[in-house]
PDB file of C-alpha atoms in Angstrom:
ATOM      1  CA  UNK A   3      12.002  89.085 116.877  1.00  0.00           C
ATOM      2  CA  UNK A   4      12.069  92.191 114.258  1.00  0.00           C
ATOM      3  CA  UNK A   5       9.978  90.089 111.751  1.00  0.00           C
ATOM      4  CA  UNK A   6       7.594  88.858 114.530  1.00  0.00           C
ATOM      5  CA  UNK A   7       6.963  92.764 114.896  1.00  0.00           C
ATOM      6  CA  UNK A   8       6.674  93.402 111.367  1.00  0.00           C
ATOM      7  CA  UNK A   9       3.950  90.451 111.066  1.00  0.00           C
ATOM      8  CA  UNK A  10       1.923  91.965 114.333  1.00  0.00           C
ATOM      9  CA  UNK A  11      -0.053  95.198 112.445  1.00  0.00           C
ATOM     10  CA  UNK A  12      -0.879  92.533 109.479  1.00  0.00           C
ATOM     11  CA  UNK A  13      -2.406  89.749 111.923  1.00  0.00           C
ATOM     12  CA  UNK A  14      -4.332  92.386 113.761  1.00  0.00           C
ATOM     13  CA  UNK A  15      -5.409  94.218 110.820  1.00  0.00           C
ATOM     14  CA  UNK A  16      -6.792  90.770 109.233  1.00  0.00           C
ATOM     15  CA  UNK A  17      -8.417  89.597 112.376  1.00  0.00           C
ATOM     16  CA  UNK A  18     -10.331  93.147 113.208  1.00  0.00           C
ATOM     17  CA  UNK A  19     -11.667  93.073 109.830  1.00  0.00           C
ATOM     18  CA  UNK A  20     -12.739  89.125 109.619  1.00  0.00           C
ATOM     19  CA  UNK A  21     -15.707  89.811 111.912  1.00  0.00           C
ATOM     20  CA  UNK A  22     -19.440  88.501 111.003  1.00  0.00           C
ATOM     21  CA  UNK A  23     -22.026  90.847 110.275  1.00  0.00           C
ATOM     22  CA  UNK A  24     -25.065  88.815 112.321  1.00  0.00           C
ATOM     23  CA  UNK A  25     -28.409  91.294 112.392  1.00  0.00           C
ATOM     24  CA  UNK A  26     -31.660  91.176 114.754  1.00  0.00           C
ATOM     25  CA  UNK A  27     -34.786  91.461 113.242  1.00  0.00           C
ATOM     26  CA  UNK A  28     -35.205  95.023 114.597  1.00  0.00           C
ATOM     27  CA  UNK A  29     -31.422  96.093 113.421  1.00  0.00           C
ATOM     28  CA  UNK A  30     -32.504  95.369 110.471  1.00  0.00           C
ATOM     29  CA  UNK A  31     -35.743  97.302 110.441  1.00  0.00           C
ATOM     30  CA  UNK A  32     -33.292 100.163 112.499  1.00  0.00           C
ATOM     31  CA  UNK A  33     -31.251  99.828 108.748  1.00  0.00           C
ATOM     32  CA  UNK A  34     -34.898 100.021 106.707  1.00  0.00           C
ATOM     33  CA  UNK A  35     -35.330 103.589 109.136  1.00  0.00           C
ATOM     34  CA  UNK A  36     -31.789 104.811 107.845  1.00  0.00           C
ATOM     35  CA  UNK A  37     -33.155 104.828 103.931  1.00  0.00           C
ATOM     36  CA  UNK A  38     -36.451 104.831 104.311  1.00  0.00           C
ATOM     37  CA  UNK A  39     -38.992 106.817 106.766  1.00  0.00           C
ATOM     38  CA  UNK A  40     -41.689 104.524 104.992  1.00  0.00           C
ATOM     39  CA  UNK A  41     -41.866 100.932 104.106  1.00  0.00           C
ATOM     40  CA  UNK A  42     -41.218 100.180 100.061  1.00  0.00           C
ATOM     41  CA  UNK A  43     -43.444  97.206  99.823  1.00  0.00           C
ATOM     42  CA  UNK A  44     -46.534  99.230 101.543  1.00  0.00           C
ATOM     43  CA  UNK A  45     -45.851 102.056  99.356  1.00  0.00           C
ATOM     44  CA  UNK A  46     -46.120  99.694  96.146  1.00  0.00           C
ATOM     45  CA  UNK A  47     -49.176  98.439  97.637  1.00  0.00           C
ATOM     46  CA  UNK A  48     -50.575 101.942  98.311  1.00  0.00           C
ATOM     47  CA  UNK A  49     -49.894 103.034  94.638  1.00  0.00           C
ATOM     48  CA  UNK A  50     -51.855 100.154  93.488  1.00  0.00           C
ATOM     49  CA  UNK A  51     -48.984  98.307  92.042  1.00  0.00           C
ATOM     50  CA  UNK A  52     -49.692  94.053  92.137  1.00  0.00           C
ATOM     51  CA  UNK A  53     -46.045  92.775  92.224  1.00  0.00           C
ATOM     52  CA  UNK A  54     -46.097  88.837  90.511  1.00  0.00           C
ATOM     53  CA  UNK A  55     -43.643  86.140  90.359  1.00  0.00           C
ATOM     54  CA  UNK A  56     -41.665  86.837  87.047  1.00  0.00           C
ATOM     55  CA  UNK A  57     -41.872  84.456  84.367  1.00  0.00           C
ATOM     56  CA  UNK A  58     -38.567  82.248  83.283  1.00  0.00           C
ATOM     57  CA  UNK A  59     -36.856  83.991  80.802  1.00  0.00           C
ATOM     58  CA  UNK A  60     -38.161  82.677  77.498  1.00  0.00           C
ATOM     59  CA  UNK A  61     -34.190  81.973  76.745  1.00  0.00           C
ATOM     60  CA  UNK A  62     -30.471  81.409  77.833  1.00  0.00           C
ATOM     61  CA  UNK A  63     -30.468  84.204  80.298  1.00  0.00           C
ATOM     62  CA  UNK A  64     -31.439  85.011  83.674  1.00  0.00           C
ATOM     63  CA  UNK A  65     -33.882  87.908  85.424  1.00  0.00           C
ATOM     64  CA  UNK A  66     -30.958  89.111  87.108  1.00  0.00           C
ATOM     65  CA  UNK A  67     -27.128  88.751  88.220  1.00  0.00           C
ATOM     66  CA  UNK A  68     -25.647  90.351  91.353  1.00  0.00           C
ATOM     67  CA  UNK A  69     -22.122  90.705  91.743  1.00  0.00           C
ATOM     68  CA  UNK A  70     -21.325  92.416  95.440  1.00  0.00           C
ATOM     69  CA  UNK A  71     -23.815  94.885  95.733  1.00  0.00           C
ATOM     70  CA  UNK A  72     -24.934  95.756  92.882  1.00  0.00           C
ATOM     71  CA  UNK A  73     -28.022  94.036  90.891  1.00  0.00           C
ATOM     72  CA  UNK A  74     -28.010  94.257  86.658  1.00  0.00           C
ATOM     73  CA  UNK A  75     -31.551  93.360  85.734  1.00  0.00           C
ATOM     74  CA  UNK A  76     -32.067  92.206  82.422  1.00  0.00           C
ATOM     75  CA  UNK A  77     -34.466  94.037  79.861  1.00  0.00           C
ATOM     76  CA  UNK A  78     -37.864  93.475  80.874  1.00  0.00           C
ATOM     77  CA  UNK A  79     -41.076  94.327  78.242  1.00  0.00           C
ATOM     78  CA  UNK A  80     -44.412  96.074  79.223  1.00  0.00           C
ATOM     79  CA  UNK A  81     -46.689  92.819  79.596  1.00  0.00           C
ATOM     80  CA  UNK A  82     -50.160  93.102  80.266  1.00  0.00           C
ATOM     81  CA  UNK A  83     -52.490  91.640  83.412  1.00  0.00           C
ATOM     82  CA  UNK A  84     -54.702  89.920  81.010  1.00  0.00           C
ATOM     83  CA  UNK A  85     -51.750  88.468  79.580  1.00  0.00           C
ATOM     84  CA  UNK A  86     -49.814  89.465  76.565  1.00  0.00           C
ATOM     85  CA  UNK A  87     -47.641  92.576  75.825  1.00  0.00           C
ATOM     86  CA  UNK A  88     -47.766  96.454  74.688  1.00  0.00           C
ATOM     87  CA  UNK A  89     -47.207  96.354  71.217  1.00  0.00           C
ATOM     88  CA  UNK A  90     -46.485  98.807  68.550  1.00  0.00           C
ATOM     89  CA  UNK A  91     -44.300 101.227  67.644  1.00  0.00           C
ATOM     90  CA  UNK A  92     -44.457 104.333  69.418  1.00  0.00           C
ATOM     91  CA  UNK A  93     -44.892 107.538  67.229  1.00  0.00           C
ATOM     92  CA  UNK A  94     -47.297 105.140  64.915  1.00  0.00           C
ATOM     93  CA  UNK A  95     -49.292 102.837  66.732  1.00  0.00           C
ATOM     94  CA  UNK A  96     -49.087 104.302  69.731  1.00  0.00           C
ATOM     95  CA  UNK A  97     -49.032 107.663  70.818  1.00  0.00           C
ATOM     96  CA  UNK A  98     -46.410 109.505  73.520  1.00  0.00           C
ATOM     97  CA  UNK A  99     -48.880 109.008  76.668  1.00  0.00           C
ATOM     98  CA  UNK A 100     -49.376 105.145  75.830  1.00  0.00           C
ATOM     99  CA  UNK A 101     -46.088 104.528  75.904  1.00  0.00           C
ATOM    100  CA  UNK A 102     -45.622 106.269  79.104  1.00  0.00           C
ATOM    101  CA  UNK A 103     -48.025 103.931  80.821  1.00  0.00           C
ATOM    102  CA  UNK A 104     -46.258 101.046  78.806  1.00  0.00           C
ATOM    103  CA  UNK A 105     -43.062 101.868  80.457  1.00  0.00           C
ATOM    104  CA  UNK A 106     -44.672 102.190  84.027  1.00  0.00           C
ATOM    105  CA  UNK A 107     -45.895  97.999  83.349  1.00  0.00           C
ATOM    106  CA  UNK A 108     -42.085  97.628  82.697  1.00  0.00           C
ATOM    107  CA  UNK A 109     -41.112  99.311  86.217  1.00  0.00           C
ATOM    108  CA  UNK A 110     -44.143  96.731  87.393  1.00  0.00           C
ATOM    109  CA  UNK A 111     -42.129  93.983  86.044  1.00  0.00           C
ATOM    110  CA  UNK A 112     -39.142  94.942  87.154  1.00  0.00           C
ATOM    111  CA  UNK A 113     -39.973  95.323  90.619  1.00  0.00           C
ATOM    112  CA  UNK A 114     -41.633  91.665  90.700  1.00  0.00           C
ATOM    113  CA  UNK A 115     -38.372  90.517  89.298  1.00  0.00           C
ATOM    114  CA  UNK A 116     -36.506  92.673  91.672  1.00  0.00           C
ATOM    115  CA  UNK A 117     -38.023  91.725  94.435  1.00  0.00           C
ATOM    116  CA  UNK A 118     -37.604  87.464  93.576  1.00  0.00           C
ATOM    117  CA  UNK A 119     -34.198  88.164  93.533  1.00  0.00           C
ATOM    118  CA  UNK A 120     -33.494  90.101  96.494  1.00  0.00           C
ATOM    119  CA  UNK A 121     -36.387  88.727  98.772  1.00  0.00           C
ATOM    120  CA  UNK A 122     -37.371  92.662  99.935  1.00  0.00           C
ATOM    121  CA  UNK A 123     -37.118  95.561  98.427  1.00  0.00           C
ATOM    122  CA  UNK A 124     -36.070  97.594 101.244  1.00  0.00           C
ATOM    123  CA  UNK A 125     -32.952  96.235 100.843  1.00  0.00           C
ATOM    124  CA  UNK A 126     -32.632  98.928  97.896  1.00  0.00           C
ATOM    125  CA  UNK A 127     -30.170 101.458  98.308  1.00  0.00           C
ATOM    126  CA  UNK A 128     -30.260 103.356  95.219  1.00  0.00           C
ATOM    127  CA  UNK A 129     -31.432 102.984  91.295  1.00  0.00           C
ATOM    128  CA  UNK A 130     -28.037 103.488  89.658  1.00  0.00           C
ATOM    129  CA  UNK A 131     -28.945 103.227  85.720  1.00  0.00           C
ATOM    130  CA  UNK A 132     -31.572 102.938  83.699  1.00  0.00           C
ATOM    131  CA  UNK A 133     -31.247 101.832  79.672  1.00  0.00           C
ATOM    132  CA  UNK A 134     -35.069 102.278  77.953  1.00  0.00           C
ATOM    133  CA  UNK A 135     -35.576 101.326  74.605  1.00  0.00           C
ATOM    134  CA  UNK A 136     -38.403 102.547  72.551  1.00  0.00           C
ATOM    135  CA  UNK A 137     -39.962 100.792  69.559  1.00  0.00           C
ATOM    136  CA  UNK A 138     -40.713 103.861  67.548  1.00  0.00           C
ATOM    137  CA  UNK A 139     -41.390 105.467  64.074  1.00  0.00           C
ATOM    138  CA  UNK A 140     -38.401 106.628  62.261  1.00  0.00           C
ATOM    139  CA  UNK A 141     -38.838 110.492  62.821  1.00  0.00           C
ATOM    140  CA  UNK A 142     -40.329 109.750  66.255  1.00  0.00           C
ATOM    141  CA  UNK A 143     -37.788 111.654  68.847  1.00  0.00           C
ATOM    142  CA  UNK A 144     -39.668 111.799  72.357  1.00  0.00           C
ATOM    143  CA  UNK A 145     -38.036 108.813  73.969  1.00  0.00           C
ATOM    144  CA  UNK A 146     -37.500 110.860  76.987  1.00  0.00           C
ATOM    145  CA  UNK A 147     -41.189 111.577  77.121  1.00  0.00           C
ATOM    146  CA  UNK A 148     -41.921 107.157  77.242  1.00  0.00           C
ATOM    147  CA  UNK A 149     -39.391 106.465  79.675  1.00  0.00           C
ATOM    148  CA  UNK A 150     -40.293 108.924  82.015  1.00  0.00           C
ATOM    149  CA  UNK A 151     -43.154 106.152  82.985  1.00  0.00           C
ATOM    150  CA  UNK A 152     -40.731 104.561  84.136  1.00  0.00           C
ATOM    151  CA  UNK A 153     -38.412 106.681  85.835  1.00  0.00           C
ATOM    152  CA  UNK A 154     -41.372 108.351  86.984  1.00  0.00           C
ATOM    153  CA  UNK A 155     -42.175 104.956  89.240  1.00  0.00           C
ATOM    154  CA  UNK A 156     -39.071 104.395  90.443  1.00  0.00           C
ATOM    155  CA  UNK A 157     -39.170 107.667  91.823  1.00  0.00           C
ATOM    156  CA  UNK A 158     -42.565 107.408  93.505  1.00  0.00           C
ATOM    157  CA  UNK A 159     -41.192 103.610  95.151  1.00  0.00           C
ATOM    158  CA  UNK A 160     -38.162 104.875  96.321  1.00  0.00           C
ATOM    159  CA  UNK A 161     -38.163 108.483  96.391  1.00  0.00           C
ATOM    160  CA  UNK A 162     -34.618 110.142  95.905  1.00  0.00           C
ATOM    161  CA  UNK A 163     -32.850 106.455  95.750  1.00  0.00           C
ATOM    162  CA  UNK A 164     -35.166 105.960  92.729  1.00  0.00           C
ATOM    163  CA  UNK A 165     -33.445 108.969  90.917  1.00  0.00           C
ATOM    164  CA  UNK A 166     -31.065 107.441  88.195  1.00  0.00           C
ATOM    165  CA  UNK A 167     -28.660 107.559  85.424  1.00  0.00           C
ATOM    166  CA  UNK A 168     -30.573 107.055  82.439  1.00  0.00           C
ATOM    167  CA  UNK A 169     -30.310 106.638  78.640  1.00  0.00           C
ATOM    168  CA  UNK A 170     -33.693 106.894  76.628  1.00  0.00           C
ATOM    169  CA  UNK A 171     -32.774 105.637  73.089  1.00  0.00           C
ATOM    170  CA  UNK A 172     -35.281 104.807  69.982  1.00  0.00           C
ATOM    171  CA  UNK A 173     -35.362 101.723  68.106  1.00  0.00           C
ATOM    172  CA  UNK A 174     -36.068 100.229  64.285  1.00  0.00           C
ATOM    173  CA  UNK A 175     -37.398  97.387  66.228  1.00  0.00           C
ATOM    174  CA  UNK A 176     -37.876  95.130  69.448  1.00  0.00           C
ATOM    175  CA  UNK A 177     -38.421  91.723  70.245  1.00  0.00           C
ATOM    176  CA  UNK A 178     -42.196  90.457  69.553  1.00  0.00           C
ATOM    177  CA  UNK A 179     -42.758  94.255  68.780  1.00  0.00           C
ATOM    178  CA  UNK A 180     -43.149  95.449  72.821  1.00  0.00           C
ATOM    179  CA  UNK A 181     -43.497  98.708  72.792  1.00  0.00           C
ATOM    180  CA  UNK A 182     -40.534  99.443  75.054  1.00  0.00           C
ATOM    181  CA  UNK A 183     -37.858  97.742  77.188  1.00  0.00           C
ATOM    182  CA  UNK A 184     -36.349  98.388  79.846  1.00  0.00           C
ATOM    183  CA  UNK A 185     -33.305  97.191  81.858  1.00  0.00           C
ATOM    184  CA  UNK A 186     -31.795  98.888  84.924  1.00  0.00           C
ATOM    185  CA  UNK A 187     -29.091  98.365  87.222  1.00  0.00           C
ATOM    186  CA  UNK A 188     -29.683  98.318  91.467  1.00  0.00           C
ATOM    187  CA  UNK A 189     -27.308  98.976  94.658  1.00  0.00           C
ATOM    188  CA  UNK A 190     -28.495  97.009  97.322  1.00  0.00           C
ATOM    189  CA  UNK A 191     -27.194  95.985 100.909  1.00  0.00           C
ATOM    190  CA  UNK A 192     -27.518  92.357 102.293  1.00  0.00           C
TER     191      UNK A 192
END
């Protein structure tokens, strides 16, 4: 009987927490009210953002991999509507203020790519880190400056949840010579 007794706190403990988390529409939308007194997607709308379906990535990698709750997005470039990318190095080419709006396409991109992956975006809980790189000139030391486009963004989506870790680093060079890129990693719920 005394190992019966021993087993009993185990068995209960496994079955209380083996229970299915099943949600309503409007629990769901109650969850959306406990982060959010607004609705993400409308804000993007509002700021004028057009979210698209992100292109395949041009090689062996994928937009994005979650593992539990958190979402790593891989580096994303500042690509153009008409098609094409920023280019340039920053501190050269380009100055400070165009790669600030270069960075904001890459928070574009990032939210389409975002968003395919998670299905909506109010499903965000927080923007944990950020990692911008910035094709610049040798001497050129206002990274900062470039990624606040993004940053910037993610703040205006998500308000206080788009406040992040971040690391704003200058490079010799990136691929096809994009201005900047940026990858970020997201905590979301299901």
């Amino acid at each position: 009987m005394k190992p019966l007794l021993f087993f009993l706190p185990v068995i209960f403990l496994i079955v209380s927490c083996d229970h299915q988390h099943e949600h309503t529409h409007d629990e769901v939308k109650e969850e959306v009210a406990e982060l959010y007194n607004y609705d993400v997607e409308n804000r993007i709308e509002e700021m004028g953002i057009t979210l698209k379906e992100p292109a395949a990535p041009a090689g062996n990698y994928v937009n994005a991999v979650r593992t539990g709750n958190l979402v790593f997005m891989a580096g994303k470039g500042p690509g153009l509507p008409e098609g094409g990318y920023v280019t340039g190095k920053v501190g050269g080419d380009l100055s400070v203020e165009d790669g600030y709006e270069a960075a904001k396409l890459v928070a574009q991109a990032q939210l389409s790519a975002l968003k395919a992956e998670i299905g909506d975006l109010n499903k965000v809980v927080r923007i944990v880190k950020v990692l911008g790189m910035v094709n610049c000139a040798p001497d050129f030391g206002n990274q900062p400056e470039v990624i606040n486009g993004f940053s910037d963004t993610m703040v205006d989506v998500f308000g206080e949840r788009g406040k992040h870790a971040r690391a704003a680093v200058g490079m010799a060079s990136l691929p096809r010579n994009i201005a900047v890129e940026i990858e970020m990693i997201v905590e979301v719920r299901d």
